[in-house]
XYZ file of C-alpha atoms in Angstrom:
227
model
C 16.415 153.359 58.604
C 14.712 149.887 57.699
C 13.678 151.462 54.302
C 17.186 152.780 53.602
C 18.641 149.273 54.205
C 16.000 147.670 52.154
C 16.693 149.808 49.072
C 20.547 149.397 49.687
C 20.276 145.801 49.816
C 17.963 145.312 46.754
C 20.117 147.898 44.967
C 23.513 146.185 45.494
C 22.097 142.687 44.889
C 20.258 143.711 41.688
C 23.253 145.824 40.266
C 25.353 142.865 41.085
C 23.236 140.182 39.231
C 22.863 142.560 36.201
C 26.667 143.375 36.179
C 27.509 139.701 36.348
C 25.246 138.866 33.429
C 27.045 141.562 31.335
C 30.388 140.083 32.322
C 29.133 136.603 31.237
C 28.153 138.052 27.921
C 31.460 139.728 27.545
C 33.005 136.186 28.058
C 30.573 134.518 25.726
C 31.479 137.199 22.932
C 35.210 136.343 23.271
C 34.309 132.598 23.014
C 32.103 133.224 20.074
C 34.728 135.149 18.252
C 37.380 132.607 18.781
C 34.812 130.140 17.464
C 34.351 131.995 14.417
C 37.749 132.718 13.687
C 38.641 128.895 13.923
C 35.615 128.219 11.687
C 36.877 130.695 9.022
C 40.232 129.147 9.063
C 38.669 125.734 8.677
C 36.494 126.929 5.785
C 39.419 128.291 3.795
C 41.702 125.515 4.367
C 43.157 123.331 1.697
C 40.527 120.727 0.404
C 41.070 117.109 1.244
C 39.458 114.017 -0.434
C 35.853 113.681 0.742
C 36.313 110.422 2.694
C 39.450 111.938 4.636
C 37.023 114.559 6.189
C 35.197 111.845 8.036
C 38.494 110.567 9.705
C 38.375 110.291 12.626
C 35.216 111.946 12.861
C 32.822 114.297 10.759
C 34.220 117.612 10.362
C 31.792 120.338 9.768
C 32.989 123.135 7.336
C 35.774 120.967 6.092
C 36.870 121.986 2.611
C 36.701 118.767 0.591
C 37.229 117.666 -3.208
C 35.478 114.891 -4.757
C 35.353 113.565 -8.379
C 32.440 111.784 -9.976
C 29.077 112.351 -11.701
C 25.541 114.121 -10.780
C 22.614 111.669 -10.634
C 19.244 112.240 -11.762
C 16.703 114.589 -9.912
C 17.101 117.697 -7.770
C 15.676 119.681 -4.902
C 14.592 123.184 -4.818
C 14.905 124.921 -1.394
C 13.195 128.290 -1.041
C 15.558 130.960 0.412
C 16.200 134.541 0.251
C 19.364 136.625 -0.731
C 19.833 140.094 0.625
C 19.255 142.827 -2.186
C 17.924 140.000 -4.701
C 14.913 138.504 -2.942
C 13.452 134.769 -3.131
C 15.788 132.320 -4.755
C 16.035 128.646 -4.941
C 18.968 126.516 -3.683
C 19.428 123.818 -6.005
C 20.478 120.618 -4.460
C 21.530 117.489 -6.579
C 22.588 113.933 -5.912
C 26.409 113.258 -6.682
C 28.111 110.098 -6.856
C 31.809 110.213 -5.950
C 34.177 107.661 -7.448
C 34.270 104.635 -5.271
C 31.769 105.940 -2.907
C 28.099 106.203 -2.194
C 26.156 109.239 -3.425
C 26.140 112.437 -1.407
C 23.985 115.628 -1.479
C 25.521 118.657 -3.380
C 24.217 122.313 -2.796
C 25.250 123.760 -5.976
C 24.254 127.211 -5.307
C 21.202 129.580 -5.966
C 19.100 130.476 -8.942
C 16.231 133.172 -9.237
C 12.904 131.554 -8.637
C 11.778 132.480 -12.196
C 14.658 130.582 -13.906
C 14.138 126.925 -15.242
C 16.371 124.342 -13.494
C 18.968 122.875 -15.827
C 19.339 119.117 -16.166
C 22.313 117.608 -14.493
C 25.449 117.219 -16.773
C 26.181 113.644 -17.321
C 29.922 113.982 -17.491
C 32.861 113.437 -14.883
C 33.326 116.479 -12.685
C 35.872 117.530 -9.962
C 34.158 119.594 -7.203
C 35.280 121.565 -4.498
C 33.063 122.708 -1.587
C 32.717 122.390 2.200
C 30.800 119.950 4.415
C 27.855 121.388 6.260
C 25.133 120.048 8.591
C 22.958 122.835 8.923
C 19.974 122.581 11.350
C 17.135 124.764 9.613
C 14.058 122.739 9.982
C 12.105 123.078 13.222
C 8.508 122.672 14.465
C 7.352 125.715 12.509
C 8.823 124.714 9.138
C 6.189 123.712 6.627
C 6.707 120.299 5.157
C 8.153 120.118 1.668
C 5.767 120.582 -1.329
C 6.641 117.429 -2.910
C 4.150 118.025 -5.897
C 6.106 121.212 -6.770
C 9.414 120.027 -5.478
C 9.765 122.980 -3.135
C 11.313 122.617 0.325
C 11.672 125.241 2.991
C 14.755 124.215 4.861
C 17.952 122.168 4.209
C 16.711 118.921 6.066
C 19.844 116.876 5.279
C 18.260 113.488 6.310
C 15.079 113.951 4.773
C 16.709 115.243 1.520
C 19.047 112.330 1.402
C 16.126 109.925 1.558
C 14.158 111.855 -1.227
C 17.315 111.675 -3.445
C 18.790 108.278 -2.538
C 21.926 109.539 -0.959
C 23.932 109.420 2.167
C 22.957 111.868 4.608
C 26.069 114.003 3.692
C 25.779 117.705 2.407
C 28.743 119.340 0.494
C 28.096 123.127 -0.386
C 30.086 124.019 -3.511
C 32.623 126.949 -2.620
C 33.204 127.650 -6.533
C 31.708 126.924 -9.827
C 32.732 123.747 -11.302
C 34.243 123.596 -15.042
C 30.786 123.367 -16.482
C 27.617 125.562 -16.099
C 25.412 124.196 -13.596
C 22.948 127.176 -14.307
C 23.398 128.451 -10.779
C 25.559 130.849 -8.542
C 27.518 129.133 -5.829
C 26.537 130.066 -2.400
C 29.545 129.113 -0.362
C 29.599 128.251 3.377
C 30.538 131.291 5.402
C 29.923 132.387 9.253
C 27.426 135.241 8.355
C 24.591 132.896 9.431
C 26.166 132.125 12.870
C 24.431 134.387 15.268
C 26.987 136.564 17.561
C 24.551 138.820 19.382
C 26.692 138.861 22.702
C 27.982 142.211 22.468
C 24.357 143.588 22.205
C 23.410 141.463 25.384
C 26.265 142.772 27.342
C 25.263 146.195 26.504
C 21.640 145.528 27.446
C 22.711 143.928 30.651
C 25.332 146.728 31.608
C 22.555 149.373 30.736
C 20.058 147.794 32.931
C 22.550 147.717 35.717
C 23.228 151.590 35.293
C 19.637 152.107 35.345
C 19.053 149.919 38.646
C 21.908 151.759 40.242
C 20.553 155.015 39.225
C 16.971 153.820 40.658
C 18.688 152.603 43.895
C 20.425 156.076 44.329
C 17.163 157.987 43.912
C 15.260 156.138 46.513
C 18.179 155.987 48.863
C 18.385 159.613 48.697
C 14.499 160.022 49.092
C 14.860 157.855 52.212
C 17.573 159.858 53.767
C 15.624 163.191 53.130
C 12.251 161.680 54.475
C 13.122 159.161 57.271
C 10.381 156.544 58.047
C 8.437 157.905 60.906
C 8.417 154.246 62.311
C 12.014 154.336 62.838
């Protein structure tokens, strides 16, 4: 009898824990879907002047418009495009009228393509603010000799190009050819694995319950001789 109660107790507690973890992931899924929907609305909203996107605080993904000129220099960041392979993100300094320079992620170009010089004309750009956190302890340091970076480390890139640590990602090509294809901000890079996690926890709960049922039935058929 003691063995039977042991299997029942462990089975109920274990199943309850696994089911609760699955329910938690379902709740997280709803939260993430709502978050992604709100981000998508923000991305597609009508652009505002750059400085307005900092009032009252920095709005990541806010669509902005700014007019000014590109500065000298650029950064090549090694990335990958599905069905294309390795590419370079080309990031340039840009000085908005009446404000300090910022970083502009102009888009991507094939690794074999030469980087065009910055057009020295007044341009009006439309993009989205972003604050990507791509660099971590495993990210190689930039190869400054080859001007190749491996993550969009905004503070480090800003220091290298002498700009504010502000990144605007173009969402459409400007009126002049920059030699790149825009790579707009979207939600594709934001992980949303909560459904898979929920399925995993519920599956483990079902397996745990099945194992409990199996051992309980064995205990009933073969009672412990010590009982």
